Coordinates of C-alpha atoms and ligand atoms in Angstrom, one line a residue:
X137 CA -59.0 42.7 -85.4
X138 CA -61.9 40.4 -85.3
X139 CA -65.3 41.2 -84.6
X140 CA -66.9 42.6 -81.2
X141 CA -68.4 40.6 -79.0
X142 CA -69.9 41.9 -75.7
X143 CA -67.3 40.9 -72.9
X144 CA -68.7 43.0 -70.1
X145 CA -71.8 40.7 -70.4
X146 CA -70.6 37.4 -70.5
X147 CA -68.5 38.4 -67.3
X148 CA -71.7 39.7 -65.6
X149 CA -73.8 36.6 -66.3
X150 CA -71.1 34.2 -65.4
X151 CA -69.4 36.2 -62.6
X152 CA -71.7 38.9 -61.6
X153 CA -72.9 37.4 -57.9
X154 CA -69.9 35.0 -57.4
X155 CA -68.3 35.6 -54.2
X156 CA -64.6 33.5 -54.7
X157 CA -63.7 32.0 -51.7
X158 CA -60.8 30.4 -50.6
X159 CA -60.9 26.5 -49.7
X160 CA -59.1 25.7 -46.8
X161 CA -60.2 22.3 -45.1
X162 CA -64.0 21.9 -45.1
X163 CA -64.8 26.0 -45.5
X164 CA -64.9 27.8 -48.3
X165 CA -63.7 31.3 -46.9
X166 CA -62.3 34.9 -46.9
X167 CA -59.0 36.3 -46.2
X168 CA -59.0 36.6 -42.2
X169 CA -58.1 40.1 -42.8
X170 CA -61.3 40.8 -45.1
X171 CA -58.4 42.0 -48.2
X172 CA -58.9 40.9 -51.9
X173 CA -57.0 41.5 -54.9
X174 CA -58.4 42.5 -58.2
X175 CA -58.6 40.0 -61.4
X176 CA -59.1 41.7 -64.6
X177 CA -59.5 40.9 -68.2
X178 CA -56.9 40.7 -70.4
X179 CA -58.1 42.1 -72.9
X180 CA -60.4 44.9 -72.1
X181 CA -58.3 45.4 -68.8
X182 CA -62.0 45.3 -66.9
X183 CA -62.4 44.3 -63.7
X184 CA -63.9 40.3 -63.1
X185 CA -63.9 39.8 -60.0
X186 CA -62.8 40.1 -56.2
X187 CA -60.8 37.0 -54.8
X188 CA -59.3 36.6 -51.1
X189 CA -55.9 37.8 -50.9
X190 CA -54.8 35.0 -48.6
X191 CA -51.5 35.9 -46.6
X192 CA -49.2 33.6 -44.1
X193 CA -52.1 32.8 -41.7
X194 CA -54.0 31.4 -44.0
X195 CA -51.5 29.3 -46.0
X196 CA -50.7 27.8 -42.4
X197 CA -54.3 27.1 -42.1
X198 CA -54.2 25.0 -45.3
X199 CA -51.0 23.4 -44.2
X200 CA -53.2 22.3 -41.2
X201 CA -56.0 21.1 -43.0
X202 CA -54.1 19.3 -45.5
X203 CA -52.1 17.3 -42.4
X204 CA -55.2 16.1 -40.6
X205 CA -56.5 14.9 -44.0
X206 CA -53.5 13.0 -44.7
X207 CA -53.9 9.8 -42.8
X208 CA -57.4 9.2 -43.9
X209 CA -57.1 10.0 -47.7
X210 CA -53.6 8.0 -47.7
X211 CA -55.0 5.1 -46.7
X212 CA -58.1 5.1 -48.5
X213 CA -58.0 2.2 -50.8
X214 CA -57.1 2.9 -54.2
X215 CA -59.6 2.5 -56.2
X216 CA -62.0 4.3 -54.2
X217 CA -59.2 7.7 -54.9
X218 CA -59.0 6.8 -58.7
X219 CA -63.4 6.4 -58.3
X220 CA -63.1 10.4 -57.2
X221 CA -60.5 11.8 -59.4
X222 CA -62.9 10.2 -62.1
X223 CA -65.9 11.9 -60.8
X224 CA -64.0 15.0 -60.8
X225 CA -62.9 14.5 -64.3
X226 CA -66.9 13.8 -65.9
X227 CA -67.5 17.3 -63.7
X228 CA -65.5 18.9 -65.5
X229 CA -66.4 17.9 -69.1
X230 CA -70.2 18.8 -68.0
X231 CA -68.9 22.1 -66.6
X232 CA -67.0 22.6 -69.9
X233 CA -68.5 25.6 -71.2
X234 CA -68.8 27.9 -67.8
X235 CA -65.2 26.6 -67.2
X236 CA -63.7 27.5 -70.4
X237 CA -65.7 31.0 -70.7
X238 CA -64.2 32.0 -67.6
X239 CA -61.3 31.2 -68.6
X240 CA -61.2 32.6 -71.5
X241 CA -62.2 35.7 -69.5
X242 CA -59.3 36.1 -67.2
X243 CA -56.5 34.6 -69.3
X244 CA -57.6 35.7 -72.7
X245 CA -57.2 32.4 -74.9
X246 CA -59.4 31.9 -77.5
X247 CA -62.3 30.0 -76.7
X248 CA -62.1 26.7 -78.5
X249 CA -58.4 26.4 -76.9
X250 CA -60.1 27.2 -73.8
X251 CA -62.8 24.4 -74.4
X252 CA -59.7 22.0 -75.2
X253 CA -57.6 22.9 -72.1
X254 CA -60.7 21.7 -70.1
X255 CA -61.0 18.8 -72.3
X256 CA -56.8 18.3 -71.5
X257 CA -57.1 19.0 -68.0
X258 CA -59.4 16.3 -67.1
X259 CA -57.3 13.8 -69.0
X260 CA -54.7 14.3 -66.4
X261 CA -57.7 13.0 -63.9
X262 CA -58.6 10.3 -66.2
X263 CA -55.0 8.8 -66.7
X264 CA -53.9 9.1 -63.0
X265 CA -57.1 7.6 -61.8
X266 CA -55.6 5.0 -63.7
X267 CA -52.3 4.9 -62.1
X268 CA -53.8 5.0 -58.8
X269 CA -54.7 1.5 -58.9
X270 CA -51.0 0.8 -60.4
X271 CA -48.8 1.9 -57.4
X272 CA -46.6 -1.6 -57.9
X273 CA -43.8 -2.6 -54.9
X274 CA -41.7 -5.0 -56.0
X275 CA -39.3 -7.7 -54.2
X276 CA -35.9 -8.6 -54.5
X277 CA -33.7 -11.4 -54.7
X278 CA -31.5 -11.2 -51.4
X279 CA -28.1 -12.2 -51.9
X280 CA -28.3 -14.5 -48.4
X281 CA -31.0 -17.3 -47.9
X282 CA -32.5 -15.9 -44.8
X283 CA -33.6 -12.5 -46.2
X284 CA -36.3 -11.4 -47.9
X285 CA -36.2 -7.6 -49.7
X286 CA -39.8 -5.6 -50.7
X287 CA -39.8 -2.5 -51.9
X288 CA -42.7 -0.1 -50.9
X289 CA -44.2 2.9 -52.8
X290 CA -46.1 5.4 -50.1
X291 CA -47.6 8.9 -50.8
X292 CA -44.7 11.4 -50.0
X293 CA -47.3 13.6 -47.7
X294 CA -48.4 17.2 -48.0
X295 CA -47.3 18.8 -51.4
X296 CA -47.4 22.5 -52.5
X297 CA -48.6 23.1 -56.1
X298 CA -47.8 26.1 -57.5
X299 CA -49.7 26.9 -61.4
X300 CA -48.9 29.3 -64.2
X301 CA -51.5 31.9 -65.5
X302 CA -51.2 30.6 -69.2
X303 CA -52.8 27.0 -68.6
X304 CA -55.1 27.8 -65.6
X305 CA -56.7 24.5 -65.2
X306 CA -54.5 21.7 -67.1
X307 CA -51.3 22.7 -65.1
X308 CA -53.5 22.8 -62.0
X309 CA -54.7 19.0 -62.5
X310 CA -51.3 17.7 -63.9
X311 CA -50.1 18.5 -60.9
X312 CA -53.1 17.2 -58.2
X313 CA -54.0 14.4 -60.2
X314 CA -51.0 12.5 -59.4
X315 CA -50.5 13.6 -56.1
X316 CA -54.1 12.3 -55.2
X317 CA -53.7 9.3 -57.2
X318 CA -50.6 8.6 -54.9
X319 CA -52.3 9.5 -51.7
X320 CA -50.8 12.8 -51.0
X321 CA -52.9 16.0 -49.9
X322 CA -52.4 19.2 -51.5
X323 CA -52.2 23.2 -50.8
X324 CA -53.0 24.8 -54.4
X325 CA -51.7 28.6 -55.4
X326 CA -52.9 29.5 -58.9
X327 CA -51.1 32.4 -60.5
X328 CA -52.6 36.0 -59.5
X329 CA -53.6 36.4 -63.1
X330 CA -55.7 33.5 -63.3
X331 CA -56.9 32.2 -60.0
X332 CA -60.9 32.2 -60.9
X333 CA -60.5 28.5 -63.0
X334 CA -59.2 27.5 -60.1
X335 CA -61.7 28.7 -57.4
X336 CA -64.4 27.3 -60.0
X337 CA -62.7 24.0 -59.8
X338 CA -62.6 24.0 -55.7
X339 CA -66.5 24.2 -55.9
X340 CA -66.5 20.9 -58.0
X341 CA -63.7 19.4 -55.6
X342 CA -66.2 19.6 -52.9
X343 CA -69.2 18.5 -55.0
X344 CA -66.9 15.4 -56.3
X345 CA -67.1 13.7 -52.5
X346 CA -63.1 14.5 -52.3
X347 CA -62.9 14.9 -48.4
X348 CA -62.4 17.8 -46.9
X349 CA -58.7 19.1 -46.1
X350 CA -57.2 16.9 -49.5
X351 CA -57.3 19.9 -51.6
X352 CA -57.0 23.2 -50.0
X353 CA -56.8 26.5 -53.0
X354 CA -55.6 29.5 -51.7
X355 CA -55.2 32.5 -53.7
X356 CA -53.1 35.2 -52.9
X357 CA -51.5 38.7 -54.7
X358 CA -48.0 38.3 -53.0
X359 CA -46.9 34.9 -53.4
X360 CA -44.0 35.4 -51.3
X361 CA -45.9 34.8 -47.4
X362 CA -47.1 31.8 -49.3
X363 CA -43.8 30.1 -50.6
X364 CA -42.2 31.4 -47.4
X365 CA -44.7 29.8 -45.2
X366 CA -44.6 26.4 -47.3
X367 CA -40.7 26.3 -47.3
X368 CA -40.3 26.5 -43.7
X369 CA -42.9 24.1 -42.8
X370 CA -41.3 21.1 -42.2
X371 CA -44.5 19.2 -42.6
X372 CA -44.9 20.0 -46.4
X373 CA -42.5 17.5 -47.8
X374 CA -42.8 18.4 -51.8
X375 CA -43.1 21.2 -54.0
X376 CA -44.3 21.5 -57.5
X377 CA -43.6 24.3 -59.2
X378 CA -44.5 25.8 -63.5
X379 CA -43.0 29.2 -64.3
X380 CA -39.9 31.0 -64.9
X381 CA -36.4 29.6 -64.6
X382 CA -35.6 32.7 -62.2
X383 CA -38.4 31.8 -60.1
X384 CA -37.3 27.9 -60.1
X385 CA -34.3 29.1 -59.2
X386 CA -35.4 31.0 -56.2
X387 CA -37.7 27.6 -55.3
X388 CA -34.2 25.4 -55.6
X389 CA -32.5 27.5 -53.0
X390 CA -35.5 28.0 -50.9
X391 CA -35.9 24.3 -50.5
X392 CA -32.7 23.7 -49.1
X393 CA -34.2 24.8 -45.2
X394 CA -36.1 22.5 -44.8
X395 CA -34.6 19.5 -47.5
X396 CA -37.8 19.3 -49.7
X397 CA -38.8 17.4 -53.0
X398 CA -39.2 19.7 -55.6
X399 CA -40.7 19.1 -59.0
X400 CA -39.6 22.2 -61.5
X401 CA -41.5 22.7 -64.8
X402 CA -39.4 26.0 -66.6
X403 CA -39.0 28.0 -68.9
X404 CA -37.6 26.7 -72.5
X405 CA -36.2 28.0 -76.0
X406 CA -38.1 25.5 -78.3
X407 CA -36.5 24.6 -81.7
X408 CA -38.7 23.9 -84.7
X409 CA -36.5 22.6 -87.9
X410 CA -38.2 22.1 -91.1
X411 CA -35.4 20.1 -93.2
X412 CA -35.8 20.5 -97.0
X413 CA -37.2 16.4 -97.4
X414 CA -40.1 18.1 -95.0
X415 CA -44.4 17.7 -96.0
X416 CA -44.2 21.4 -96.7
X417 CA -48.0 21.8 -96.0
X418 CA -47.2 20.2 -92.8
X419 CA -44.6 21.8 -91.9
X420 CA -46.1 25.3 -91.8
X421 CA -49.6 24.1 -89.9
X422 CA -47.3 22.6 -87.6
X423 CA -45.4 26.0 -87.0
X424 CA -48.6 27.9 -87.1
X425 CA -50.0 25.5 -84.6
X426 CA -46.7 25.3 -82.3
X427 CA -45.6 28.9 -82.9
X428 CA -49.2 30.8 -81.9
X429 CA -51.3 28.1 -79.3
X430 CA -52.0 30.4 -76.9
X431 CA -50.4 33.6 -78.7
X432 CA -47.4 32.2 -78.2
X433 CA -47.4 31.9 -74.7
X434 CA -46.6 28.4 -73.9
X435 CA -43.2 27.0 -72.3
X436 CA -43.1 24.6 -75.8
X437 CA -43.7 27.1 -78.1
X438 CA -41.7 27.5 -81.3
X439 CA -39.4 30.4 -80.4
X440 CA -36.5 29.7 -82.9
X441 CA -38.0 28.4 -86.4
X442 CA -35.1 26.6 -88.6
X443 CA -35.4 26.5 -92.3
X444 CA -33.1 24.7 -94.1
X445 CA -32.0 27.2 -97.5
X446 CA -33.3 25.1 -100.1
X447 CA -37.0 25.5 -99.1
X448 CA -36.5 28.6 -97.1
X449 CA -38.3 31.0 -99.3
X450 CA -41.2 28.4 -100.2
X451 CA -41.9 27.9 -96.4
X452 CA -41.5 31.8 -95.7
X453 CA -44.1 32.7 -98.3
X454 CA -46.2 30.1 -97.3
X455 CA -46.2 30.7 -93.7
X456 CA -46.2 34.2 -93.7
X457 CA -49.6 34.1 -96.4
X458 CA -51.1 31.6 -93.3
X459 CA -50.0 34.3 -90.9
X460 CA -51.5 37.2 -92.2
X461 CA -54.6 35.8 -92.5
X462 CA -54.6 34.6 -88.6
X463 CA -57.3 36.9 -86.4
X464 CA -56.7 39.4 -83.7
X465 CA -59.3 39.8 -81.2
X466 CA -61.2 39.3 -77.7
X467 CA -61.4 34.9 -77.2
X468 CA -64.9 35.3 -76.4
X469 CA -65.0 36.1 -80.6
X470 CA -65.5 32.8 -82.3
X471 CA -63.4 34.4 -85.5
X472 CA -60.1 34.9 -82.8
X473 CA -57.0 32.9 -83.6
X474 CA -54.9 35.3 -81.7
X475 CA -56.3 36.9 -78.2
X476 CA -54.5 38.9 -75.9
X477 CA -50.9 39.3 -74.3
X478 CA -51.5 38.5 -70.8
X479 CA -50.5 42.6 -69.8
X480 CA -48.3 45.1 -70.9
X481 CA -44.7 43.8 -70.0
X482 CA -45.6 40.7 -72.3
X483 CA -45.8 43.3 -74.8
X484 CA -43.3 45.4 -74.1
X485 CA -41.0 41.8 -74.4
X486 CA -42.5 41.1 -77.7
X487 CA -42.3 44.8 -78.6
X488 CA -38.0 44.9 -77.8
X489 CA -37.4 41.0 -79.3
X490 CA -38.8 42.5 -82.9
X491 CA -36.8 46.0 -82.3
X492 CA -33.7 44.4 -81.7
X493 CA -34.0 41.8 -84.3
X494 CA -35.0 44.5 -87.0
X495 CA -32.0 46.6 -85.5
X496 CA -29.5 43.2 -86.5
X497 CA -30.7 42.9 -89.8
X498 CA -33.7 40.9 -89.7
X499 CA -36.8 41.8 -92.0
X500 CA -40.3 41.8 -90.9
X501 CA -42.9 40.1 -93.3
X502 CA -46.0 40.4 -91.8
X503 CA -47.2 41.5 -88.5
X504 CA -44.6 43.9 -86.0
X505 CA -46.8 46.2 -84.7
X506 CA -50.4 46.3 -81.8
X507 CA -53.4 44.7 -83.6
X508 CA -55.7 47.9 -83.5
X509 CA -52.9 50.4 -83.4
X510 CA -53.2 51.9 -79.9
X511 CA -50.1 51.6 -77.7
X512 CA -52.0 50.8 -74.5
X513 CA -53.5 47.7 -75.6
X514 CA -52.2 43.7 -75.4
X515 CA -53.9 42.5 -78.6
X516 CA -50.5 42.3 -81.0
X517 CA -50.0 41.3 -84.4
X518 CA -48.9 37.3 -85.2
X519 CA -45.4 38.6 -86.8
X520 CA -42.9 37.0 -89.4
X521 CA -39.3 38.3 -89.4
X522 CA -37.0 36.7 -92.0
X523 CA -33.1 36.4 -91.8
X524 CA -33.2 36.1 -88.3
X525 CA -30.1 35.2 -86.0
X526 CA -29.1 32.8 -83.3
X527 CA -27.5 35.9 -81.8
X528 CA -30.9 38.2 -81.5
X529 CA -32.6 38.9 -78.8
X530 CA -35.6 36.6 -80.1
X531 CA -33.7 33.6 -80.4
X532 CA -31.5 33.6 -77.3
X533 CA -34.6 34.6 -75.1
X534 CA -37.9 32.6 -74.7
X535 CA -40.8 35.6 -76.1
X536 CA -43.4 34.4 -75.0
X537 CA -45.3 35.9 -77.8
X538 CA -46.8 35.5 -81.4
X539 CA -43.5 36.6 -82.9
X540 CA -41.7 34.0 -85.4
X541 CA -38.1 34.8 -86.3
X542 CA -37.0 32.2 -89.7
X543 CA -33.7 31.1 -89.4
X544 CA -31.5 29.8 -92.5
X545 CA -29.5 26.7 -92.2
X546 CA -27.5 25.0 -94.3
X547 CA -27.4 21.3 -92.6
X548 CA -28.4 18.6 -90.0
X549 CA -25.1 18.9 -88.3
X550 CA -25.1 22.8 -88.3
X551 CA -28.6 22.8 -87.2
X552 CA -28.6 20.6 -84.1
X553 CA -25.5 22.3 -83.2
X554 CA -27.3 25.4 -82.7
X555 CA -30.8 24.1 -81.7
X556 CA -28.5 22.8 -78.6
X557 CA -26.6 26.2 -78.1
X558 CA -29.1 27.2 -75.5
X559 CA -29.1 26.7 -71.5
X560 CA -33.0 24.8 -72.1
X561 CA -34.6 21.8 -72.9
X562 CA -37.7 21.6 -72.7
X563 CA -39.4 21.1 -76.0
X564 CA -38.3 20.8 -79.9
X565 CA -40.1 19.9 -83.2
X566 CA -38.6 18.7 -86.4
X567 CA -40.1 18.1 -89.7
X568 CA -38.9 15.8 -92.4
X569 CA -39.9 12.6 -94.2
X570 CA -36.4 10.4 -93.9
X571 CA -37.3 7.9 -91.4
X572 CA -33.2 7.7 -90.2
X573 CA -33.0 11.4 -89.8
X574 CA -36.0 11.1 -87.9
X575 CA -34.3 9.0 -85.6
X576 CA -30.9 10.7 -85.9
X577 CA -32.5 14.2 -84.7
X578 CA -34.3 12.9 -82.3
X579 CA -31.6 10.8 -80.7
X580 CA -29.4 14.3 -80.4
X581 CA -31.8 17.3 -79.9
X582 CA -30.8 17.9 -75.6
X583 CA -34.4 18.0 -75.1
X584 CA -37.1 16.4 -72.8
X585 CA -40.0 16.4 -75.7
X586 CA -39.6 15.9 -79.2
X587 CA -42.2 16.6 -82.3
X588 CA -41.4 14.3 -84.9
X589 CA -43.3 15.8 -87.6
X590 CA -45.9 16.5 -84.3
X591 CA -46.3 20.5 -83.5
X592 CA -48.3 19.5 -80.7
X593 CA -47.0 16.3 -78.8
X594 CA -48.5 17.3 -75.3
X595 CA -50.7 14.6 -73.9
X596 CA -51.3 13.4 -70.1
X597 CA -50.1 9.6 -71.3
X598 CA -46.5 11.1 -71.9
X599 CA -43.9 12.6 -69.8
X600 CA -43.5 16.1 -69.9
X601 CA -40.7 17.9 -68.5
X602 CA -37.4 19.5 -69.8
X603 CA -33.5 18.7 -69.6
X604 CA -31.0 21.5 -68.0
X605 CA -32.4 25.1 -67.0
X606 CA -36.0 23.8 -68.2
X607 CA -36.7 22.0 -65.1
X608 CA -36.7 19.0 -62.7
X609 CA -39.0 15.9 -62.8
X610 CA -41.9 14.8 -65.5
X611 CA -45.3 15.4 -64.8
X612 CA -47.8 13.2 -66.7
X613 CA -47.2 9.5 -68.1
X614 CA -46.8 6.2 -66.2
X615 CA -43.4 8.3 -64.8
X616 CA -45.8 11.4 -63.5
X617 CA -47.2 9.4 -60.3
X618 CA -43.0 9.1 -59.4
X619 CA -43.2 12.5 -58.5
X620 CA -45.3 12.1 -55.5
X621 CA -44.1 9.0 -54.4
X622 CA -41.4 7.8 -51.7
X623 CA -39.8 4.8 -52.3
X624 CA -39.1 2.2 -49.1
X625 CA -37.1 -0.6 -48.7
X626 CA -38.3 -3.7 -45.8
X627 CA -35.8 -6.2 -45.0
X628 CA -37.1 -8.9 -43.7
X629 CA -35.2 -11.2 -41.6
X630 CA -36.6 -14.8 -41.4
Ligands
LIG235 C1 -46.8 24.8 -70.7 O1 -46.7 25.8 -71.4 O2 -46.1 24.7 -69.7 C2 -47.8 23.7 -70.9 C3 -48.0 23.4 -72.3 C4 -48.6 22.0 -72.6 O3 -48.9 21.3 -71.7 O4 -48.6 21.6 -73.7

C-alpha cells in the first residue's frame, strides 16, 4: 500500500460546512420531506457528506422547471448557448483542484486521474460549444418544379440524464453539453455513489449565467421514483442513460409508455490483442494504461488481454514486472496508481473472477489477493493470471476491476474470432506495427471504438458508443449533438 495521507481532513476542509442542495429551477433546495442519504468514502468507508434524497415530488418539480425553461433557452441564439457552455467550461478548469479532490473523495480515483477527468469533462463543453453554432438544415432538390424541400434541426425538448459513479463529472457533461448546445433543457441524476461532483457543478451552473430551470440536478438513493416519474411524463421526450446492460435493458422497455428517445451507453467486454510484429514496450504501457485507469473500472477497459504465443512470455514478464510495481492506496496519496474498489460487491466480483479462473487452470503472477490483507477493505491488488480462457468467468464477464487474465493465441483469424464471441461492443485495442493488419483488424473487430496501437482513444472530438448489448447512440463528436436533435422536413409549395 502506499503511504498515509490524512483523508478525514481534506474531507473536513473541503466539505465540512457544505450543505448539498438539490437544483431544481432557480432554488437550490432540500428534499420536501427533509430525508438525505449518506455519501461515504470509498476507501476509508467514512462518512462525506449529507445530500437530499429527492423522491417523485421532486423529480416532477424538475420536470416543471425544465418545461418552462424550454422556450426561452431553445430559442436563444446560438452563440449566446455555445458563449455559456464556454464559461462553464473555464469554471471548471479554475475549479480544477476542489473539483477533482472531491472527487477523488467520493469515488476513490487517484488524484491526477481525477485532475484529468476535470480536464476531460470540460472538453465536452468546449467541443459542443462548438457545435452549437453548427446545427446545419439543409434543402433538397424536389423532384417537381413547384416545390421546395428544407430540412430543419430543432432541440428534441426536455431530456433525462442519467450518470455513472465511475466518471462523476465527464459522463455528466458528455451528456448536457450537447443537449444544451442543441437547445434542450435537462433533469440530471448522478449515481448515489457519486452525486457530490455533481452538486459542486450545479453551484458553477448557476454562477455561469445558465438560466434558471436549463439544468435541474437532483439526487436521489432510490433511483426508481425518479426513472418512474421521467418515463411516464410525457413531456420528457429523451433519455440518456451510462451503466449496466441490465439496467439499459430495464430503460428500453420502460420507454416504450410513453415512446421516448433513448441514448444507452453499456456495459462492454473490451479486447486488447498484442500480435507478435507489436512495439513490445508499447504494448504493455498500453495494457497497463487501458487495463488499470480507474482500477479497472471503466466500460473500455481491457477485460480480455490477447497475446499472440510467440511473444507471450516476453509480454507476460514484462507486464507482470510493471504490475507489481503499480501502488495500492487512498487517491488523495500522490504515490497511488491503484485506489479503491468502489464497495464490497466490486470486490467480491473481482474476488470470484480470479477463484474461478485459478479453479480452470489459470495461474496467478502477481497480485490475487486485498492490498493490506484485511477482508473488509476495497483496496485490491492489480493482478496477472496467465493461461487464461475464453471460457472463464473473467473473460466472459466485464470485472470491472484491476484483474488481467493473458490469453494465448495462435493467429489474426483465431483471434478476432474470439475477440467477437461476446454479446458487446463497445471498445477494443490492438497492437502491431503492419500497417494492412492495422487496417484488417480494425475493419473486423464488431466494435464501436478501436485502439490502433492507442490504449486510450477516448476524446470529446470522437464518437463514443458501442455496437450490440453495449448500447444505443454516440455521445461526443460532430455525431454527439444528433442525439438531442429532431430532424424536420418543410415542404414548401410555391
Ligand atoms: C466509461 O467508462 O464509460 C467512460 C470511459 C471514457 O470516457 O473513456
Amino acid at each position: 500500500m502506499a503511504t498515509t495521507i490524512e483523508p478525514r481532513a481534506v474531507a473536513a476542509d473541503l466539505l465540512g460546512h457544505r450543505q448539498y442542495k438539490l437544483l431544481i429551477g432557480n432554488q437550490f433546495r432540500a428534499a420536501e420531506s427533509g430525508a438525505t442519504f449518506a455519501v461515504s468514502n470509498p476507501a476509508t468507508g467514512e462518512l462525506l457528506s449529507d445530500v437530499p434524497d429527492a423522491g417523485a415530488r421532486e423529480t416532477q418539480a424538475a420536470v416543471d422547471a425544465a418545461v418552462q425553461a424550454l422556450p426561452a433557452w431553445s430559442g436563444t441564439p446560438a452563440p449566446q448557448r455555445a458563449a455559456l457552455l464556454r464559461k462553464l467550461a473555464r469554471l471548471m478548469l479554475e475549479r480544477q483542484e476542489r473539483l477533482a479532490t472531491i472527487m477523488t473523495l467520493e469515488q476513490g480515483k487517484p488524484l491526477t486521474e481525477s485532475r484529468g477527468e476535470i480536464a476531460y469533462a470540460a472538453s465536452f463543453l468546449t467541443w459542443f460549444a462548438g457545435e452549437a453554432e453548427r446545427i446545419y438544415g439543409s434543402t433538397v432538390p424536389s423532384a417537381v418544379p413547384n416545390k421546395r424541400i428544407l430540412v430543419l434541426r430543432q432541440p428534441v425538448g426536455v431530456v433525462a440524464l442519467i450518470t455513472p459513479w465511475n466518471f462523476p463529472a465527464a459522463m455528466l457533461t458528455r451528456k448536457l453539453a450537447p443537449a444544451l448546445a442543441a437547445g434542450c433543457t435537462a433533469i440530471c441524476k448522478p449515481a448515489e455513489q457519486t452525486p457530490l461532483t455533481a452538486l459542486e457543478l450545479a453551484e458553477l451552473v448557476i454562477e455561469a449565467g445558465i438560466p434558471p430551470g436549463v439544468v435541474n440536478i437532483v439526487t436521489c438513493a432510490d433511483p426508481v421514483p425518479f426513472s418512474d416519474t421521467i418515463f411516464a411524463d410525457d413531456r420528457v421526450r429523451k433519455v440518456s442513460f451510462t451503466g449496466s446492460t441490465d439496467v439499459g435493458k430495464l430503460l428500453i422497455r420502460s420507454s416504450a409508455t410513453t415512446v421516448k428517445r433513448l441514448s444507452l451507453e453499456l456495459g462492454g467486454n473490451a479486447p486488447f490483442i498484442v500480435f507478435d510484429d507489436a512495439d513490445l514496450e508499447a504494448a504493455v504501457s498500453g495494457a497497463i494504461a487501458s487495463k488499470f485507469r480507474n482500477t479497472g473500472q471503466t466500460c473500455v477497459c481491457a477485460n480480455r488481454i490477447f497475446v499472440q504465443r510467440g511473444i507471450y512470455d516476453q509480454f507476460s514478464q514484462a507486464f507482470t514486472s510493471k504490475v507489481s510495481e503499480m501502488l495500492v492506496g487512498n487517491g488523495l496519496d500522490p504515490q497511488s496508481a491503484i485506489g479503491p474498489l468502489i464497495d464490497d460487491q466490486a470486490v467480491q466480483k473481482v474476488r470470484l473472477h480470479i477463484a474461478d479462473a485459478l479453479d480452470h487452470g489459470a495461474q496467478l503472477l502477481t497480485g490475487g489477493e486485498p492490498a493490506d490483507g484485511s477482508e473488509r477493505t476495497n483496496f485490491w491488488k492489480p493482478t496477472v493470471l496467465v493461461n487464461a480462457t475464453t471460457n472463464m468467468l473473467v473473460a466472459r464477464e466485464e470485472t470491472f476491476g484491476p484483474v488481467a487474465p493473458l490469453i494465448a493465441f495462435e493467429s489474426e483469424d483465431e483471434v478476432i474470432r474470439q475477440a467477437n464471441d461476446t454479446p458487446f461492443g463497445l471498445a477494443a485495442y490492438f497492437f502491431t506495427q503492419n500497417v494492412s493488419r492495422v487496417w484488417r483488424v480494425a475493419e473486423a473487430l464488431e466494435y464501436g471504438i478501436i485502439g490502433a496501437n492507442d490504449a486510450l482513444p477516448s476524446t470529446a472530438q470522437a464518437p463514443f458508443g458501442g455496437f450490440k448489448q453495449s448500447g444505443l447512440g454516440r455521445e461526443g463528436g460532430a455525431v454527439g449533438i444528433d442525439e438531442y436533435l429532431e430532424v424536420k422536413f418543410v415542404s414548401l409549395e410555391l
